[in-house]
Amino acid sequence: MKMQRVFPAFFALGLTGLGGLAPLVQAGELTVSITNIRTDKGNLMVSVVNNDAGWNNQEKPVAVAKVAATGKDSVLHFDLPAGSYAVQVMHDENDNGKLDTNFMGIPAEGYGFSNNPRVMRKAHFSEAKFDISDAASSIVIELR
Amino acid sequence: MSSLTRRELMALLGGTLASGASRGLLAQPPQDAWLLGWKTFGRESVGPTVATLEGRWPGSLSGTLYRNGPGWFDRAGVRYQHWFDGDGLMQGWRIGDGTVTHSARMICTYKFLQEQRSGKFELPAAGTLVENARSIRNNDDVNTANTAVVRLGKRVFALWEGGSAIEIDPDSLQTLGPVTWRDDLLAAPFSAHPLLERDGTAWNFGSLAFFRGTGLIIWRIGPDGRLAQFQLLDSPEPGYMHAFAMTARHLVFMLMPFSLRTVDGAFFERMKFEPHKPCRVALVPKDALDAPRWFECDFATAYHFGDAFERGDEVIMRVIRHRDVEEARSPMSSAMRGQRGDDTAGSDLASLHLNLKTGAAHWRMHPIEGVEFPTYDERSTGPARLFAPCTVGRAEAPYFNGVASIDAERDRVRRWRYGARILAEEHRFVPKPGSSRAGEGWLLGTLLDYEHERTGLALLDAERVEDGPIATAWVPYTTPLGFHGWFAAA
């Protein structure tokens, strides 16, 4: 069966791991609140990028974080210069370093994107992008 | 008019089988009282309730009739538009030791729990566009488990068609959770109408049409309740399919061509059958799941199939065809809107013939209309008698009020009429203990007596349906109509 034809990259999220970071000048604080954490197993892996290449794993993210999943919500802080960013979160419940999917590529673990776009696929950078100034700012990402 | 039995007379006078039915003629229920069949259950559970018995319940009949169907349609002033959207309500009629008890419990899916907490519909539904719905992780987030129920081995599962089977505790009806047959098959669709071999092996399918794909999954679950085989079967184009049929040697899958309109909306709102295209029918050998033989037949819309068998060069399967394509997309939609429609008359019994020699397929229409939810004795090796709710004589509600026993070989039908104000649901065939002859058994059918606001269970001799119930059991409250049941012998 030609699964590529059947499922045209529908759920191929390819969420970023925790590799090295792109160089960054520290500045304003971004608070990321992550909600709807369904289980306290494993870790939340958060990746912040500032362009389309970073979103698609072709460049290193500008910031990453890995925190244990405890409670229904989690709050993280990043120091970032003014600019456009997008954030993706993966709940690595079994701590194997990747977002588990079924044979169709449909996610078995939690994930979320900045702006919480209502799409049944990996959001595009343009859908998850938001701007921050030098002042403190905050976003809420609801895990699905 | 032929002479009436006492039971028929009682039913005509009072619209009920109850003793003391003399309150009948003058006390009219409100005109829309039958909408109780589509009313939100509104609580998490009821029962076990000891039922009031009539007639003689055989001591040799012991077990549980499980029933499943949509049970919750309204939240925060919003009502679903599509019958298939309601959250699953599992019911259990426990029969034995001279008593019958009834229990009902909402199935605690992820969706139901989330919405019970928030008090509003907040996750997408299959047939109604939910405004500002939350994003979902996968299809099991919207799994309502509301369509059917099956016991495999000693395990009981609530079934939907777009996601996992949800395991239910056989005694308490409490929800145990979604079943993953194998790690990589998490949330893979496990449809609502598995078919069982005599040894307990179950066949089922999962449609990939819900995932913008083509083709289907074929499941084989062993008698031990574990995954025995998993096969992907591609199809020439997307096709919708709710159930399937099987012969001794083959599985038969009939895919109805459809497209999805490019507008915002739920699956069944966007779905558009394509009657100008043929249905594709896959005949799949049970011992070679990867070697289907494809047939094409004139378009038809059908949710449910009866028995299938092989005779000469042909495979023949019974099909309940819906006449109105739009009605088939959203059955009983007027009832969901709180209105009267004429939703049940538009179906016909048909046989689909697949010629193994020529590769051709053709339909034979039977002069039998207005039936649905067919069942039969699965021990049959040739043509089986079908049992199906039907409309007999006057019915005040636009729903079935009787049950038919159909000999499709001779186009002969025997019917029983429960009454003008009784809604009749699927009747399950139960073999009589110790019997080996196909057809020897009982029917267990559920009833909604909206006039007296009670829910019932009727037991009939499957070989004498026209005589009406041998026994009935009633509980003094109503539950919404369900779709399908399963009898699990004790």
XYZ file of C-alpha atoms in Angstrom:
634
model
C 0.000 0.000 0.000
C 1.282 3.443 -0.899
C 0.949 5.167 2.421
C 2.435 8.379 1.050
C -0.515 8.705 -1.278
C -2.990 7.699 1.331
C -1.727 10.060 3.970
C -0.104 13.079 2.347
C 2.120 14.148 5.225
C -1.057 14.800 7.132
C 0.270 14.409 10.592
C 3.997 14.360 9.945
C 4.859 16.741 12.721
C 8.596 16.303 12.899
C 8.856 18.221 16.120
C 12.279 19.563 16.909
C 14.520 17.816 19.368
C 16.912 19.460 21.779
C 19.997 19.977 19.684
C 22.271 23.025 19.880
C 20.954 26.529 19.870
C 21.301 29.361 17.410
C 23.261 32.341 18.879
C 20.991 34.902 20.422
C 21.230 38.243 22.129
C 19.359 38.060 25.455
C 16.614 40.652 25.967
C 12.881 40.650 26.916
C 11.143 37.835 28.733
C 8.621 35.544 27.048
C 6.421 33.540 29.365
C 4.995 30.376 27.837
C 2.115 28.787 29.714
C 1.400 25.242 28.651
C -2.069 23.958 29.515
C -4.047 20.723 29.192
C -1.186 18.420 30.162
C -3.008 15.082 30.235
C -0.555 12.996 32.232
C 2.369 13.604 34.552
C 4.491 11.036 32.783
C 7.569 12.080 30.814
C 8.761 15.534 29.808
C 7.586 18.602 27.959
C 9.991 19.548 25.180
C 9.683 23.132 24.019
C 11.304 24.637 20.985
C 11.368 28.340 20.027
C 12.308 29.305 16.472
C 12.389 32.574 14.596
C 12.021 31.551 10.980
C 10.537 28.993 8.643
C 13.778 27.040 8.367
C 13.945 26.629 12.131
C 10.302 25.527 12.181
C 11.069 22.822 9.668
C 14.191 21.560 11.448
C 16.566 22.980 8.860
C 18.097 25.424 11.338
C 18.683 25.217 15.045
C 16.030 26.678 17.326
C 16.805 29.905 19.163
C 15.733 28.439 22.501
C 14.719 25.087 23.889
C 13.547 23.742 27.211
C 12.863 20.341 28.703
C 10.840 20.109 31.876
C 9.170 17.262 33.673
C 5.443 17.080 33.088
C 3.886 17.739 36.475
C 0.381 18.987 37.018
C -2.077 20.115 34.406
C -0.219 23.326 33.545
C 3.405 24.339 33.232
C 5.015 27.779 32.894
C 8.373 28.449 31.247
C 10.352 31.652 30.708
C 12.630 32.570 27.813
C 14.760 35.667 27.331
C 14.449 36.742 23.723
C 15.139 39.929 21.747
C 12.240 41.636 19.993
C 11.207 39.781 16.864
C 8.943 37.173 15.357
C 8.854 33.713 16.876
C 6.927 30.482 16.876
C 6.848 27.844 19.608
C 6.111 24.156 19.394
C 5.671 21.834 22.351
C 5.801 18.073 22.487
C 4.791 16.013 25.496
C 7.236 13.130 25.363
C 5.247 10.875 27.660
C 7.482 7.824 27.358
C 10.684 9.876 27.300
C 11.998 8.397 24.062
C 12.895 11.769 22.570
C 10.273 11.830 19.846
C 6.578 12.345 19.294
C 5.157 8.862 18.969
C 2.654 8.310 16.196
C 0.604 5.394 14.947
C 1.075 3.665 11.604
C -0.795 6.484 9.862
C 1.409 9.181 11.371
C -1.342 10.271 13.751
C 0.073 11.508 17.069
C -0.186 9.331 20.115
C 1.332 11.932 22.465
C 0.497 15.531 23.258
C 1.660 18.510 21.236
C 0.834 22.143 20.659
C 1.804 25.293 18.798
C 1.840 28.981 19.584
C -1.413 30.710 18.503
C -3.114 27.299 18.929
C -4.056 27.109 15.246
C -7.046 24.809 14.654
C -5.455 22.569 12.088
C -5.266 18.787 11.967
C -1.622 18.711 10.900
C 1.622 20.340 11.905
C 0.951 24.083 11.873
C 2.878 26.240 9.410
C 5.367 28.768 10.774
C 3.082 31.544 9.522
C 0.183 30.115 11.569
C 2.211 29.847 14.760
C 4.189 33.087 14.385
C 3.810 35.920 16.877
C 5.728 39.127 17.537
C 7.312 40.246 20.763
C 8.818 43.570 21.713
C 11.490 44.265 24.296
C 8.779 44.329 26.975
C 7.743 41.165 28.773
C 5.101 39.154 26.953
C 3.274 35.907 27.428
C 1.503 33.259 25.403
C -0.633 30.230 26.244
C -0.250 26.971 24.369
C -2.992 24.432 24.903
C -1.713 20.921 24.384
C -3.883 18.673 22.320
C -59.252 -8.356 8.706
C -58.278 -11.679 10.180
C -59.232 -12.431 13.730
C -57.078 -10.803 16.341
C -55.330 -12.543 19.145
C -55.972 -11.165 22.592
C -52.500 -9.701 22.600
C -53.044 -7.929 19.278
C -56.337 -6.577 20.478
C -54.733 -5.240 23.626
C -51.988 -3.669 21.598
C -54.462 -1.953 19.276
C -56.602 -0.663 22.110
C -53.936 0.647 24.343
C -50.915 0.995 22.135
C -49.185 -1.112 24.714
C -48.640 -4.632 25.834
C -49.207 -3.702 29.432
C -51.760 -5.442 31.472
C -54.232 -2.792 32.458
C -53.952 -1.229 29.042
C -57.526 -0.050 29.290
C -56.317 3.477 29.967
C -55.759 3.465 26.176
C -58.142 5.290 23.931
C -58.912 8.550 25.689
C -55.590 9.370 27.299
C -53.637 10.760 24.383
C -49.961 11.462 24.890
C -48.665 14.797 23.602
C -48.184 14.662 19.838
C -44.448 14.849 20.105
C -44.094 12.457 23.040
C -42.218 10.044 20.777
C -39.300 12.516 20.773
C -38.337 10.882 24.076
C -36.403 8.559 21.766
C -34.024 11.396 20.955
C -33.950 13.071 24.361
C -30.678 13.540 26.227
C -30.252 10.923 28.959
C -29.064 13.715 31.250
C -27.435 11.709 34.032
C -24.363 9.537 34.242
C -26.081 6.288 35.127
C -29.265 4.601 36.222
C -29.901 1.200 37.741
C -29.636 -1.629 38.183
C -33.429 -1.505 38.215
C -35.498 -4.620 38.707
C -37.915 -4.784 35.794
C -41.605 -5.580 35.960
C -42.114 -8.881 34.171
C -44.964 -10.122 32.024
C -45.340 -13.513 30.423
C -42.968 -16.390 31.038
C -39.235 -15.804 30.947
C -37.579 -19.175 30.195
C -35.278 -20.389 32.935
C -32.762 -21.513 30.325
C -32.240 -17.958 29.083
C -29.431 -16.413 31.047
C -27.122 -13.595 30.076
C -26.932 -9.893 29.292
C -28.297 -7.975 26.348
C -25.974 -5.004 25.944
C -27.293 -2.034 23.987
C -25.406 1.021 22.789
C -26.490 4.240 21.182
C -26.240 8.012 21.299
C -27.445 9.311 24.636
C -26.433 12.957 25.033
C -27.465 15.524 22.428
C -27.710 18.869 24.230
C -25.381 21.075 26.215
C -25.581 24.761 27.131
C -28.480 25.370 24.770
C -26.800 23.733 21.793
C -28.361 20.624 20.272
C -26.585 18.359 17.842
C -28.174 18.242 14.407
C -27.063 14.718 13.597
C -28.235 11.575 15.404
C -24.773 10.020 15.157
C -23.243 12.796 17.285
C -24.688 11.885 20.664
C -22.263 10.502 23.246
C -22.492 6.774 23.811
C -24.913 5.373 26.369
C -24.367 1.725 27.283
C -27.302 -0.268 28.578
C -27.418 -3.732 30.023
C -30.472 -5.961 30.409
C -29.423 -8.774 32.716
C -31.603 -11.865 32.476
C -31.493 -14.883 34.774
C -32.703 -16.488 37.964
C -36.230 -15.383 37.237
C -35.440 -11.700 37.139
C -34.550 -9.059 34.616
C -32.651 -5.921 35.586
C -31.785 -2.862 33.572
C -28.781 -0.572 33.901
C -27.573 2.306 31.781
C -24.354 4.277 32.018
C -22.823 7.015 29.900
C -19.568 5.884 28.328
C -16.747 7.958 29.773
C -14.800 8.736 26.636
C -12.255 11.539 26.629
C -14.828 13.720 24.868
C -17.642 12.989 27.292
C -15.472 13.653 30.338
C -14.135 16.927 28.961
C -17.582 18.189 28.053
C -19.179 16.966 31.235
C -16.601 19.057 33.080
C -17.067 22.204 31.018
C -20.822 21.825 30.542
C -20.667 22.609 26.829
C -19.829 20.927 23.557
C -16.215 21.834 22.895
C -14.857 19.032 20.730
C -15.685 18.404 17.078
C -18.563 16.081 16.223
C -19.113 13.802 13.239
C -22.254 15.444 11.930
C -22.615 18.880 13.521
C -20.253 21.823 13.257
C -19.269 22.740 16.816
C -18.415 26.446 16.998
C -14.928 27.253 18.321
C -14.157 23.588 18.875
C -10.867 22.778 20.572
C -8.073 21.273 18.537
C -7.691 17.549 18.937
C -4.692 15.287 19.314
C -6.157 12.479 17.254
C -9.451 10.880 16.270
C -9.936 9.212 19.643
C -10.422 12.665 21.177
C -13.770 12.787 19.385
C -14.624 9.095 19.763
C -18.158 8.903 21.159
C -18.230 5.067 21.312
C -21.937 5.360 20.536
C -22.749 2.835 17.840
C -22.558 -0.797 18.849
C -21.244 -3.253 21.397
C -19.575 -6.631 21.128
C -18.210 -9.227 23.509
C -14.934 -10.791 22.356
C -13.776 -13.521 24.666
C -14.787 -12.198 28.067
C -14.250 -8.561 27.173
C -16.987 -6.108 26.210
C -16.307 -3.215 23.870
C -18.289 -0.136 22.899
C -17.757 0.549 19.238
C -17.732 3.600 16.996
C -16.408 3.685 13.462
C -13.721 6.327 13.449
C -11.506 5.242 16.311
C -10.621 2.709 18.972
C -12.917 0.200 20.583
C -13.628 1.363 24.157
C -13.564 -1.416 26.718
C -16.456 -1.595 29.160
C -16.661 -3.509 32.414
C -19.148 -6.310 31.625
C -20.849 -6.079 35.008
C -20.790 -2.459 36.121
C -20.803 -0.975 32.575
C -18.053 1.370 33.745
C -15.626 2.544 31.111
C -12.210 0.920 31.169
C -10.790 2.906 28.255
C -9.707 2.697 24.628
C -8.064 -0.486 23.399
C -4.800 -0.465 21.488
C -4.421 -3.831 19.777
C -0.775 -3.087 18.951
C 1.353 -0.035 19.797
C 1.536 1.277 16.243
C -2.216 0.836 15.829
C -3.213 3.291 18.551
C -6.456 5.077 17.607
C -6.757 3.104 14.357
C -10.429 2.821 13.382
C -12.184 -0.328 14.586
C -15.682 -0.274 13.136
C -18.985 -1.000 14.794
C -19.987 -4.273 13.163
C -17.474 -7.066 13.732
C -18.569 -10.502 12.544
C -17.719 -13.637 14.484
C -16.723 -17.130 13.450
C -18.077 -20.049 15.426
C -14.770 -20.349 17.304
C -14.961 -16.754 18.518
C -12.574 -15.283 15.962
C -13.757 -11.796 15.051
C -13.361 -10.004 11.737
C -13.682 -6.271 11.469
C -12.575 -3.369 9.345
C -11.628 0.262 9.808
C -12.298 2.806 7.110
C -9.436 5.104 6.137
C -11.919 7.448 4.428
C -12.178 9.398 7.684
C -8.494 10.290 7.376
C -8.630 11.551 3.802
C -7.348 8.193 2.693
C -8.578 5.387 0.541
C -9.097 1.799 1.469
C -9.455 0.089 4.776
C -7.893 -1.863 7.564
C -8.924 -5.491 7.989
C -8.746 -6.745 11.569
C -8.785 -10.325 12.774
C -9.077 -10.705 16.531
C -8.496 -14.178 17.920
C -10.841 -16.009 20.285
C -8.509 -14.905 23.066
C -9.310 -11.257 22.387
C -5.846 -10.484 20.990
C -4.887 -9.145 17.589
C -4.273 -12.065 15.240
C -3.944 -10.269 11.911
C -3.861 -6.760 10.492
C -4.056 -6.022 6.791
C -4.271 -2.825 4.775
C -6.466 -2.980 1.717
C -6.247 -0.095 -0.730
C -9.273 0.797 -2.820
C -9.541 2.489 -6.200
C -11.113 5.597 -4.646
C -12.559 6.766 -1.348
C -15.624 4.896 -0.239
C -17.836 5.112 2.817
C -18.739 1.880 4.560
C -20.432 1.299 7.901
C -20.619 -2.493 8.020
C -19.731 -5.537 5.950
C -20.857 -9.104 5.345
C -19.135 -12.466 5.220
C -19.614 -15.940 3.836
C -17.846 -19.048 5.058
C -14.861 -18.230 2.840
C -14.995 -14.515 2.087
C -15.341 -11.054 3.573
C -17.435 -8.683 1.459
C -16.854 -4.929 1.639
C -19.110 -2.544 -0.297
C -17.700 0.955 -0.580
C -20.029 3.800 -1.473
C -18.340 6.563 -3.456
C -18.422 9.990 -1.879
C -16.584 13.268 -1.901
C -16.132 15.911 0.766
C -17.394 19.387 0.013
C -14.682 22.020 0.464
C -16.578 23.984 3.074
C -16.298 24.273 6.815
C -18.280 21.595 8.516
C -18.371 18.247 10.215
C -17.679 15.047 8.295
C -21.312 14.192 7.585
C -22.086 17.806 6.677
C -19.344 17.872 4.091
C -19.940 14.345 2.848
C -21.659 14.025 -0.515
C -22.453 10.611 -1.919
C -21.760 10.296 -5.625
C -24.635 8.241 -7.037
C -23.384 8.612 -10.597
C -20.439 6.386 -9.718
C -20.572 2.652 -9.024
C -20.007 1.109 -5.623
C -16.806 -0.889 -5.454
C -17.129 -4.254 -3.795
C -14.119 -6.138 -2.483
C -14.447 -9.894 -2.113
C -11.602 -10.864 0.179
C -10.664 -14.506 0.837
C -10.312 -15.055 4.563
C -7.136 -17.001 3.922
C -5.632 -14.363 1.580
C -6.511 -10.919 2.897
C -4.073 -9.293 0.483
C -5.762 -10.775 -2.586
C -9.126 -9.039 -2.981
C -11.237 -9.432 -6.058
C -13.005 -6.213 -7.010
C -16.517 -5.909 -8.417
C -18.564 -2.883 -9.421
C -22.297 -2.546 -8.870
C -24.839 0.215 -9.421
C -24.696 2.820 -6.689
C -26.674 2.199 -3.520
C -26.593 3.645 -0.025
C -26.616 1.105 2.742
C -25.506 1.085 6.351
C -26.355 -2.485 7.217
C -26.072 -5.906 5.692
C -27.695 -9.185 6.490
C -26.222 -12.580 5.853
C -24.105 -13.531 2.854
C -23.579 -16.956 1.348
C -22.183 -18.687 -1.702
C -24.360 -20.588 -4.135
C -23.167 -21.934 -7.467
C -21.016 -19.299 -9.096
C -22.424 -16.522 -6.965
C -21.847 -14.766 -3.713
C -25.146 -13.307 -2.515
C -25.498 -10.806 0.288
C -28.542 -9.113 1.772
C -28.464 -5.350 1.924
C -30.784 -2.753 3.447
C -30.800 -0.015 0.810
C -31.880 3.538 1.588
C -33.865 5.203 -1.160
C -33.023 8.787 -0.305
C -29.335 9.550 -0.499
C -29.664 12.715 1.575
C -31.693 10.981 4.264
C -29.030 8.287 4.389
C -26.434 10.972 5.116
C -28.361 12.093 8.195
C -31.019 9.598 9.326
C -33.856 10.863 11.531
C -32.629 14.429 11.116
C -36.132 15.789 11.618
C -36.416 14.018 14.956
C -33.126 15.613 15.952
C -34.736 18.982 15.150
C -37.752 18.016 17.216
C -39.978 17.622 14.185
C -41.870 14.841 12.549
C -40.410 13.540 9.307
C -41.046 10.404 7.369
C -37.663 8.881 7.841
C -38.111 5.150 8.085
C -40.199 4.237 5.040
C -37.403 4.792 2.586
C -35.554 1.522 2.739
C -35.739 -1.703 0.765
C -34.313 -5.155 1.189
C -32.067 -6.022 -1.736
C -29.680 -8.812 -2.615
C -26.353 -8.104 -4.225
C -25.184 -10.931 -6.470
C -21.476 -11.220 -7.298
C -20.797 -13.632 -10.123
C -17.459 -15.324 -9.550
C -17.332 -16.649 -13.095
C -18.107 -13.474 -15.040
C -16.954 -10.865 -12.542
C -20.289 -9.063 -12.882
C -22.446 -7.786 -10.054
C -26.165 -7.123 -10.072
C -28.922 -6.169 -7.673
C -32.152 -7.988 -7.017
C -34.742 -5.916 -5.209
C -37.091 -7.686 -2.816
C -40.660 -6.452 -2.341
C -39.885 -5.769 1.304
C -39.590 -2.172 2.439
C -39.269 -0.062 5.532
C -36.909 -2.299 7.479
C -33.531 -1.621 9.114
C -31.070 -2.991 11.690
C -31.193 -6.573 10.318
C -29.995 -9.511 12.392
C -29.934 -13.251 11.755
C -28.796 -16.518 13.250
C -25.072 -16.527 12.596
C -25.050 -20.339 12.654
C -26.758 -20.323 9.246
C -24.658 -21.724 6.447
C -27.068 -20.888 3.642
C -29.710 -18.190 3.313
C -30.724 -17.047 6.765
C -33.995 -15.635 7.973
C -33.604 -11.929 8.683
C -35.117 -10.145 11.644
C -35.616 -6.407 11.445
C -37.644 -3.637 13.019
C -40.380 -2.488 10.651
C -43.533 -0.445 10.558
C -46.762 -2.423 10.797
C -50.116 -0.728 10.430
C -50.661 2.611 12.070
C -47.730 4.175 13.891
C -48.033 7.571 15.495
C -44.298 8.171 15.481
C -42.156 8.189 12.358
C -40.291 5.115 13.567
C -40.595 1.338 13.636
C -43.401 -0.104 15.707
C -42.956 -3.781 14.956
C -40.568 -6.505 13.975
C -40.386 -8.536 10.790
C -39.144 -12.047 10.197
C -38.060 -12.204 6.576
C -37.549 -15.184 4.316
C -35.685 -13.452 1.523
C -35.581 -16.580 -0.611
C -39.373 -16.604 -0.946
C -40.018 -12.937 -0.197
C -42.304 -13.890 2.637
C -42.578 -11.791 5.752
C -44.150 -12.432 9.122
C -44.658 -9.421 11.320
C -45.522 -8.486 14.840
C -46.957 -5.083 15.704
C -46.186 -3.766 19.157
C -48.575 -0.848 18.901
C -49.120 2.645 17.575
C -47.147 4.301 20.352
C -44.271 1.921 20.799
C -40.902 2.390 19.150
C -39.185 -0.894 18.290
C -35.424 -1.269 18.067
C -33.019 -3.913 16.794
C -33.923 -7.500 17.761
C -30.957 -9.768 18.489
C -31.091 -13.464 17.734
C -30.274 -15.713 20.696
C -29.849 -19.462 20.007
C -31.821 -21.649 22.362
C -29.427 -23.443 24.715
C -28.686 -26.916 23.394
C -30.055 -26.203 19.950
C -27.952 -26.797 16.870
C -30.469 -26.109 14.130
C -30.035 -22.683 12.561
C -33.029 -20.507 13.235
C -33.981 -22.174 16.499
C -33.843 -19.431 19.045
C -35.333 -16.312 20.524
C -35.332 -12.672 19.611
C -34.534 -10.079 22.228
C -35.740 -6.648 21.174
C -35.883 -3.372 23.021
C -38.866 -1.056 23.065
C -39.677 2.496 23.986
C -43.275 2.898 25.146
C -43.422 6.679 25.041
C -47.071 6.826 26.040
C -46.301 5.280 29.398
C -42.772 6.645 29.559
C -41.124 3.295 30.042
C -38.452 1.203 28.389
C -38.930 -2.441 27.660
C -37.406 -5.682 26.579
C -39.392 -8.205 24.558
C -38.632 -11.889 24.109
C -40.059 -13.624 21.050
C -39.731 -17.085 19.604
C -37.688 -16.456 16.467
C -39.688 -19.088 14.629
C -43.032 -17.593 15.639
C -42.473 -13.862 15.505
C -46.056 -13.297 14.405
C -47.254 -14.594 17.780
C -45.679 -11.647 19.548
C -43.686 -11.656 22.752
C -43.468 -14.662 25.013
C -42.427 -12.325 27.761
C -41.656 -8.672 28.364
C -39.807 -6.671 30.980
C -40.373 -2.980 31.703
C -38.601 -0.311 33.689
C -40.436 2.894 34.634
C -38.267 5.418 32.795
C -37.151 6.030 29.256
C -33.750 5.986 27.685
C -32.986 7.397 24.245
C -33.152 4.995 21.320
C -29.951 3.130 20.627
C -28.486 1.580 17.531
C -27.112 -1.895 18.163
C -26.860 -4.532 20.829
C -25.155 -7.799 21.650
C -26.348 -10.739 23.682
C -23.692 -12.276 25.892
C -24.776 -15.609 27.292
C -23.969 -16.157 30.960
